[in-house]
Amino acid sequence: MAANVAAVSLMFIFYNGGVVPSNKTLLIIMPLSFAVIGTGAIGGYYGGRLANAGFEVHFLLHRDYEYVRANGLFVDSCDGSFHLPNPHVYRDTLSMPVCDVVLVCLKSVNNHLLPQLLAPILHEHTLVVLIQNGIGLEYDLQQQFPNLYLAAGLAFICSSKTEPGRVSHQCYGSINFGNYSCADNDLMARTVEAFTQAGITAKLVEYHEARWKKAVWNMPFNGMTVALQTRTDCLLAHPATEQLIYDQMMEVVDAARHLGVGGIDESFAKQMIETTRVMTPYSPSMKLDFDFHRPMEIYYLYTRPIEEARKAGFRMPKLEMLEAELKFLAEQ
């Protein structure tokens, strides 16, 4: 029996105004419990919203641990700011309880740590959601945990964390869930419902389409803001760079087509440009990593999708050039 379902057998149970006879067993669906691995701009926001809505949420912290334990977690949000005065915080997962849903919000450069981080907090039917950017993430983790329930979390959000214990959420905030290997469709649905109850726009989508749709935005804007040392709004303010962004987006669209991924076309690329044009001027996560001298997520964001496309007989020359520029900058 799953950890979040309790079997209760009593002599009489009053339920919805009636009495359940003593020879009946009543199943009580317990609220999902969550673990957040990586309490940064993304994990702090989504985990914070879930905790603020009353869900049991356990946060793994590193540099912020002492600050958040003493002061709580602050979320400054365009949708309403809040403060969690006493969140459940931990230095390591060995001290955390097993949870029903684990939100992995680490940067993918740290995914080599996942086997040791995840093992203590999994029960037989835990769902692990990788809220990370890139292609191939779930495949690689599944090789290490063959029986693990896995899903992709595709966050559409402008959020950052530039000081301890404080998340700055500027705009958007929805999240899509793509089922990679979870055999329990009810668990997937309940996870989406929990996010909805926390005031987050969430829905279930087809996995492959969702991952490549996210890449349509991520591959051009993350790398270009680093290579040209700029923001999203500046890239779209100049015809030459706007055209380059569009050309790179179409390389991703065409790569997805060659890989047999449906539901992505030229209209989606144009939609992403217009959505970005009206959003708050933004420095994507890779730009912040570069600015703060942190490793950039080049492998899953660029190298892996370029490799996958090449295997399918398609080249992405503009994005291959951008990948080379990012590797050069990362080594300086």
CSV table of C-alpha atoms in Angstrom, one decimal:
chain,number,residue,atom,x,y,z
A,1,MET,CA,0.0,0.0,0.0
A,2,ALA,CA,1.4,3.4,-0.9
A,3,ALA,CA,2.7,5.5,1.9
A,4,ASN,CA,0.0,8.2,1.5
A,5,VAL,CA,-2.9,5.8,1.7
A,6,ALA,CA,-4.0,4.6,5.1
A,7,ALA,CA,-6.3,1.6,5.7
A,8,VAL,CA,-8.7,2.2,8.7
A,9,SER,CA,-11.0,-0.5,10.1
A,10,LEU,CA,-13.1,0.6,13.1
A,11,MET,CA,-16.3,-0.7,14.7
A,12,PHE,CA,-18.2,2.3,13.4
A,13,ILE,CA,-16.9,5.1,11.2
A,14,PHE,CA,-19.0,8.2,10.7
A,15,TYR,CA,-18.3,9.2,7.1
A,16,ASN,CA,-20.3,11.9,5.1
A,17,GLY,CA,-23.1,11.7,7.6
A,18,GLY,CA,-23.4,7.8,7.4
A,19,VAL,CA,-22.1,4.9,9.3
A,20,VAL,CA,-19.6,2.4,7.8
A,21,PRO,CA,-20.2,-1.1,9.3
A,22,SER,CA,-17.3,-2.6,11.3
A,23,ASN,CA,-16.6,-5.3,8.6
A,24,LYS,CA,-15.7,-2.6,6.0
A,25,THR,CA,-12.3,-1.0,5.4
A,26,LEU,CA,-12.2,2.7,4.7
A,27,LEU,CA,-9.3,4.0,2.6
A,28,ILE,CA,-8.3,7.5,3.6
A,29,ILE,CA,-6.2,9.4,1.1
A,30,MET,CA,-3.5,11.3,2.9
A,31,PRO,CA,-2.1,14.6,1.6
A,32,LEU,CA,1.1,14.2,-0.4
A,33,SER,CA,4.4,15.0,1.3
A,34,PHE,CA,7.1,16.7,-0.7
A,35,ALA,CA,10.9,17.0,-0.6
A,36,VAL,CA,12.7,19.8,-2.3
A,37,ILE,CA,16.3,19.0,-3.4
A,38,GLY,CA,17.9,22.3,-4.2
A,39,THR,CA,16.1,25.2,-2.5
A,40,GLY,CA,17.1,28.0,-4.9
A,41,ALA,CA,15.1,30.2,-7.3
A,42,ILE,CA,12.9,27.3,-8.5
A,43,GLY,CA,12.8,25.0,-5.5
A,44,GLY,CA,12.3,27.8,-3.1
A,45,TYR,CA,9.4,29.2,-5.0
A,46,TYR,CA,7.4,26.0,-5.8
A,47,GLY,CA,8.3,24.3,-2.5
A,48,GLY,CA,7.5,27.6,-0.7
A,49,ARG,CA,4.1,27.9,-2.4
A,50,LEU,CA,3.2,24.3,-1.5
A,51,ALA,CA,4.3,24.8,2.2
A,52,ASN,CA,2.4,28.1,2.4
A,53,ALA,CA,-0.7,26.2,1.2
A,54,GLY,CA,-0.4,23.8,4.1
A,55,PHE,CA,1.4,20.8,2.4
A,56,GLU,CA,4.2,19.0,4.3
A,57,VAL,CA,7.4,20.1,2.6
A,58,HIS,CA,11.0,19.3,3.5
A,59,PHE,CA,13.7,21.5,2.2
A,60,LEU,CA,17.3,20.5,1.6
A,61,LEU,CA,19.7,23.5,1.9
A,62,HIS,CA,23.4,24.0,1.6
A,63,ARG,CA,24.8,27.5,2.1
A,64,ASP,CA,21.4,28.9,3.3
A,65,TYR,CA,20.8,26.3,6.0
A,66,GLU,CA,21.7,28.4,9.1
A,67,TYR,CA,20.0,31.6,7.7
A,68,VAL,CA,16.7,29.8,6.9
A,69,ARG,CA,16.7,27.9,10.1
A,70,ALA,CA,17.1,31.1,12.0
A,71,ASN,CA,15.0,33.5,9.9
A,72,GLY,CA,12.7,31.3,7.7
A,73,LEU,CA,12.2,31.4,3.9
A,74,PHE,CA,11.1,34.6,2.2
A,75,VAL,CA,9.4,34.6,-1.2
A,76,ASP,CA,9.0,38.0,-2.9
A,77,SER,CA,6.4,37.4,-5.6
A,78,CYS,CA,4.5,39.3,-8.2
A,79,ASP,CA,1.6,37.0,-7.2
A,80,GLY,CA,1.8,37.9,-3.5
A,81,SER,CA,4.8,37.7,-1.2
A,82,PHE,CA,4.9,35.5,1.9
A,83,HIS,CA,7.2,34.2,4.6
A,84,LEU,CA,7.6,30.7,6.0
A,85,PRO,CA,8.9,31.3,9.6
A,86,ASN,CA,9.7,27.7,10.5
A,87,PRO,CA,10.1,25.5,7.4
A,88,HIS,CA,11.4,22.0,7.7
A,89,VAL,CA,15.0,22.4,6.7
A,90,TYR,CA,17.9,19.9,6.5
A,91,ARG,CA,21.6,19.9,5.7
A,92,ASP,CA,21.5,16.3,4.3
A,93,THR,CA,18.9,13.9,3.1
A,94,LEU,CA,19.9,11.3,5.7
A,95,SER,CA,18.0,13.4,8.2
A,96,MET,CA,14.9,13.8,6.0
A,97,PRO,CA,11.8,11.5,6.1
A,98,VAL,CA,10.8,9.5,3.0
A,99,CYS,CA,8.4,11.6,0.9
A,100,ASP,CA,5.7,10.9,-1.7
A,101,VAL,CA,7.0,13.5,-4.2
A,102,VAL,CA,10.6,14.7,-4.6
A,103,LEU,CA,11.2,17.9,-6.5
A,104,VAL,CA,14.7,17.9,-7.9
A,105,CYS,CA,15.6,21.6,-8.5
A,106,LEU,CA,19.4,21.3,-8.5
A,107,LYS,CA,21.4,22.6,-11.4
A,108,SER,CA,22.0,19.6,-13.7
A,109,VAL,CA,25.8,20.0,-13.2
A,110,ASN,CA,25.2,18.4,-9.8
A,111,ASN,CA,23.2,15.4,-11.0
A,112,HIS,CA,26.1,13.1,-10.2
A,113,LEU,CA,25.1,13.7,-6.6
A,114,LEU,CA,21.5,12.4,-7.1
A,115,PRO,CA,22.0,8.7,-6.3
A,116,GLN,CA,23.3,9.5,-2.8
A,117,LEU,CA,20.8,12.3,-2.2
A,118,LEU,CA,17.7,10.5,-3.3
A,119,ALA,CA,18.2,7.0,-1.7
A,120,PRO,CA,17.3,8.0,1.9
A,121,ILE,CA,14.1,9.8,1.0
A,122,LEU,CA,12.4,7.3,-1.4
A,123,HIS,CA,9.7,4.8,-0.6
A,124,GLU,CA,8.5,2.2,-3.1
A,125,HIS,CA,6.3,4.5,-5.0
A,126,THR,CA,7.9,7.9,-4.6
A,127,LEU,CA,7.6,10.2,-7.6
A,128,VAL,CA,10.8,12.1,-8.5
A,129,VAL,CA,10.2,15.2,-10.6
A,130,LEU,CA,13.2,16.7,-12.4
A,131,ILE,CA,12.5,20.5,-12.5
A,132,GLN,CA,15.6,21.0,-14.6
A,133,ASN,CA,16.5,22.3,-18.0
A,134,GLY,CA,17.7,20.1,-20.8
A,135,ILE,CA,17.3,16.9,-22.8
A,136,GLY,CA,18.2,13.4,-21.6
A,137,LEU,CA,17.9,14.0,-17.8
A,138,GLU,CA,15.3,11.4,-17.0
A,139,TYR,CA,16.9,8.8,-19.3
A,140,ASP,CA,20.2,9.1,-17.5
A,141,LEU,CA,18.7,9.0,-14.0
A,142,GLN,CA,16.6,6.0,-14.9
A,143,GLN,CA,19.7,4.0,-15.7
A,144,GLN,CA,20.8,4.4,-12.1
A,145,PHE,CA,17.3,3.8,-10.6
A,146,PRO,CA,15.5,1.4,-13.0
A,147,ASN,CA,12.3,1.1,-10.9
A,148,LEU,CA,12.0,4.8,-10.0
A,149,TYR,CA,8.9,6.7,-10.9
A,150,LEU,CA,10.2,9.7,-12.9
A,151,ALA,CA,8.6,12.8,-14.4
A,152,ALA,CA,9.8,16.0,-16.0
A,153,GLY,CA,8.8,19.3,-14.5
A,154,LEU,CA,8.9,22.1,-17.0
A,155,ALA,CA,8.8,25.5,-15.2
A,156,PHE,CA,7.8,28.6,-17.1
A,157,ILE,CA,8.9,31.2,-14.6
A,158,CYS,CA,11.1,34.2,-14.1
A,159,SER,CA,12.6,33.7,-10.6
A,160,SER,CA,16.0,34.2,-9.0
A,161,LYS,CA,17.8,34.0,-5.7
A,162,THR,CA,20.6,36.4,-5.2
A,163,GLU,CA,20.8,36.4,-1.4
A,164,PRO,CA,20.4,33.8,1.4
A,165,GLY,CA,16.9,32.6,2.1
A,166,ARG,CA,15.1,35.0,-0.3
A,167,VAL,CA,13.5,34.1,-3.6
A,168,SER,CA,12.6,36.9,-6.1
A,169,HIS,CA,9.7,35.8,-8.3
A,170,GLN,CA,9.3,38.4,-11.1
A,171,CYS,CA,6.7,36.9,-13.5
A,172,TYR,CA,4.9,33.8,-14.8
A,173,GLY,CA,5.1,30.7,-12.7
A,174,SER,CA,3.2,27.9,-14.4
A,175,ILE,CA,4.6,24.4,-14.5
A,176,ASN,CA,3.9,21.4,-16.8
A,177,PHE,CA,4.4,17.8,-15.8
A,178,GLY,CA,5.5,15.1,-18.3
A,179,ASN,CA,5.2,11.5,-17.2
A,180,TYR,CA,8.4,9.6,-18.0
A,181,SER,CA,8.0,6.4,-16.1
A,182,CYS,CA,5.4,6.8,-13.4
A,183,ALA,CA,3.1,3.7,-13.5
A,184,ASP,CA,0.7,5.4,-11.0
A,185,ASN,CA,-1.4,7.9,-13.1
A,186,ASP,CA,-3.4,8.8,-9.9
A,187,LEU,CA,-0.1,9.9,-8.2
A,188,MET,CA,0.7,12.1,-11.3
A,189,ALA,CA,-2.8,13.7,-11.1
A,190,ARG,CA,-2.6,14.2,-7.4
A,191,THR,CA,0.7,16.0,-7.8
A,192,VAL,CA,-0.7,18.4,-10.4
A,193,GLU,CA,-3.7,18.9,-8.1
A,194,ALA,CA,-1.5,19.8,-5.1
A,195,PHE,CA,0.3,22.5,-7.2
A,196,THR,CA,-3.1,23.8,-8.3
A,197,GLN,CA,-4.3,24.0,-4.7
A,198,ALA,CA,-1.1,26.0,-3.9
A,199,GLY,CA,-2.2,28.6,-6.5
A,200,ILE,CA,0.2,27.4,-9.2
A,201,THR,CA,-1.0,26.8,-12.8
A,202,ALA,CA,-0.1,23.2,-13.5
A,203,LYS,CA,-1.1,20.5,-16.0
A,204,LEU,CA,-0.1,17.1,-17.4
A,205,VAL,CA,1.5,17.1,-20.9
A,206,GLU,CA,3.2,14.7,-23.2
A,207,TYR,CA,6.8,14.2,-22.0
A,208,HIS,CA,8.9,14.4,-25.2
A,209,GLU,CA,6.9,17.4,-26.6
A,210,ALA,CA,7.2,19.2,-23.3
A,211,ARG,CA,11.0,18.7,-23.0
A,212,TRP,CA,11.6,20.0,-26.6
A,213,LYS,CA,9.2,22.9,-26.2
A,214,LYS,CA,11.2,24.1,-23.2
A,215,ALA,CA,14.4,23.7,-25.3
A,216,VAL,CA,12.9,26.0,-27.9
A,217,TRP,CA,13.2,28.9,-25.4
A,218,ASN,CA,16.1,27.7,-23.3
A,219,MET,CA,18.7,27.0,-26.0
A,220,PRO,CA,18.6,30.4,-27.6
A,221,PHE,CA,18.0,32.7,-24.6
A,222,ASN,CA,20.2,31.1,-22.0
A,223,GLY,CA,23.3,30.9,-24.1
A,224,MET,CA,22.8,34.2,-26.0
A,225,THR,CA,22.5,36.3,-22.8
A,226,VAL,CA,25.8,34.8,-21.7
A,227,ALA,CA,27.6,35.1,-25.0
A,228,LEU,CA,26.5,38.8,-25.6
A,229,GLN,CA,26.4,39.7,-21.9
A,230,THR,CA,22.8,41.0,-22.0
A,231,ARG,CA,19.2,40.4,-21.1
A,232,THR,CA,16.2,38.8,-22.9
A,233,ASP,CA,14.6,42.2,-23.7
A,234,CYS,CA,17.8,43.6,-25.2
A,235,LEU,CA,18.1,40.6,-27.5
A,236,LEU,CA,14.7,41.2,-28.9
A,237,ALA,CA,15.2,45.0,-29.2
A,238,HIS,CA,17.6,44.6,-32.1
A,239,PRO,CA,16.4,43.1,-35.5
A,240,ALA,CA,19.7,41.2,-36.0
A,241,THR,CA,19.7,39.4,-32.6
A,242,GLU,CA,15.9,38.8,-32.8
A,243,GLN,CA,16.4,37.1,-36.1
A,244,LEU,CA,19.2,35.0,-34.7
A,245,ILE,CA,17.1,34.0,-31.7
A,246,TYR,CA,14.3,33.0,-34.1
A,247,ASP,CA,16.7,31.0,-36.3
A,248,GLN,CA,18.1,29.1,-33.3
A,249,MET,CA,14.5,28.4,-32.1
A,250,MET,CA,13.7,26.9,-35.6
A,251,GLU,CA,16.8,24.7,-35.3
A,252,VAL,CA,15.3,23.2,-32.1
A,253,VAL,CA,11.9,22.9,-33.7
A,254,ASP,CA,13.4,21.1,-36.7
A,255,ALA,CA,15.5,18.8,-34.5
A,256,ALA,CA,12.4,17.8,-32.6
A,257,ARG,CA,10.6,17.0,-35.9
A,258,HIS,CA,13.6,14.8,-37.0
A,259,LEU,CA,13.3,12.9,-33.6
A,260,GLY,CA,9.6,12.3,-34.2
A,261,VAL,CA,8.4,14.7,-31.6
A,262,GLY,CA,5.1,16.3,-32.6
A,263,GLY,CA,3.2,19.4,-31.5
A,264,ILE,CA,6.0,21.9,-32.1
A,265,ASP,CA,6.1,24.1,-35.2
A,266,GLU,CA,7.0,27.6,-36.4
A,267,SER,CA,4.0,29.2,-34.7
A,268,PHE,CA,5.3,28.0,-31.3
A,269,ALA,CA,8.7,29.7,-31.9
A,270,LYS,CA,6.9,32.9,-32.8
A,271,GLN,CA,4.7,32.6,-29.7
A,272,MET,CA,7.8,32.2,-27.5
A,273,ILE,CA,9.3,35.3,-28.9
A,274,GLU,CA,6.2,37.4,-28.3
A,275,THR,CA,5.8,36.0,-24.8
A,276,THR,CA,9.4,37.0,-24.0
A,277,ARG,CA,8.9,40.4,-25.6
A,278,VAL,CA,6.2,41.4,-23.0
A,279,MET,CA,7.7,39.7,-19.9
A,280,THR,CA,9.9,41.5,-17.3
A,281,PRO,CA,13.5,42.1,-18.6
A,282,TYR,CA,15.2,38.9,-17.4
A,283,SER,CA,18.6,37.3,-17.0
A,284,PRO,CA,18.1,33.5,-17.4
A,285,SER,CA,19.6,31.0,-15.0
A,286,MET,CA,22.7,30.4,-17.2
A,287,LYS,CA,23.4,34.1,-17.3
A,288,LEU,CA,23.2,34.3,-13.5
A,289,ASP,CA,25.4,31.2,-13.1
A,290,PHE,CA,28.0,32.9,-15.4
A,291,ASP,CA,27.8,36.2,-13.5
A,292,PHE,CA,28.2,34.5,-10.1
A,293,HIS,CA,31.1,32.3,-11.4
A,294,ARG,CA,29.1,29.1,-11.1
A,295,PRO,CA,29.4,26.1,-13.6
A,296,MET,CA,27.0,26.5,-16.5
A,297,GLU,CA,24.6,23.7,-17.6
A,298,ILE,CA,26.1,23.3,-21.0
A,299,TYR,CA,25.9,19.5,-21.3
A,300,TYR,CA,22.1,18.9,-21.0
A,301,LEU,CA,21.1,22.3,-22.4
A,302,TYR,CA,23.3,22.1,-25.5
A,303,THR,CA,25.7,19.2,-26.0
A,304,ARG,CA,23.1,16.4,-25.4
A,305,PRO,CA,20.3,17.8,-27.6
A,306,ILE,CA,22.8,18.6,-30.4
A,307,GLU,CA,24.1,15.0,-30.1
A,308,GLU,CA,20.5,13.6,-30.2
A,309,ALA,CA,19.7,15.7,-33.3
A,310,ARG,CA,22.9,14.6,-35.0
A,311,LYS,CA,22.0,10.9,-34.4
A,312,ALA,CA,18.7,11.6,-36.2
A,313,GLY,CA,20.5,13.1,-39.1
A,314,PHE,CA,20.0,16.7,-38.3
A,315,ARG,CA,22.6,19.4,-37.6
A,316,MET,CA,22.0,22.6,-35.5
A,317,PRO,CA,24.9,24.8,-36.8
A,318,LYS,CA,23.9,28.1,-35.1
A,319,LEU,CA,23.4,26.3,-31.8
A,320,GLU,CA,26.6,24.3,-32.3
A,321,MET,CA,28.4,27.6,-32.6
A,322,LEU,CA,26.8,28.9,-29.5
A,323,GLU,CA,27.7,25.8,-27.6
A,324,ALA,CA,31.4,26.3,-28.7
A,325,GLU,CA,31.3,29.9,-27.5
A,326,LEU,CA,29.9,28.8,-24.1
A,327,LYS,CA,32.5,26.1,-23.6
A,328,PHE,CA,35.2,28.7,-24.4
A,329,LEU,CA,33.7,31.2,-21.8
A,330,ALA,CA,33.4,28.4,-19.2
A,331,GLU,CA,37.0,27.6,-19.4
A,332,GLN,CA,38.2,31.2,-18.9
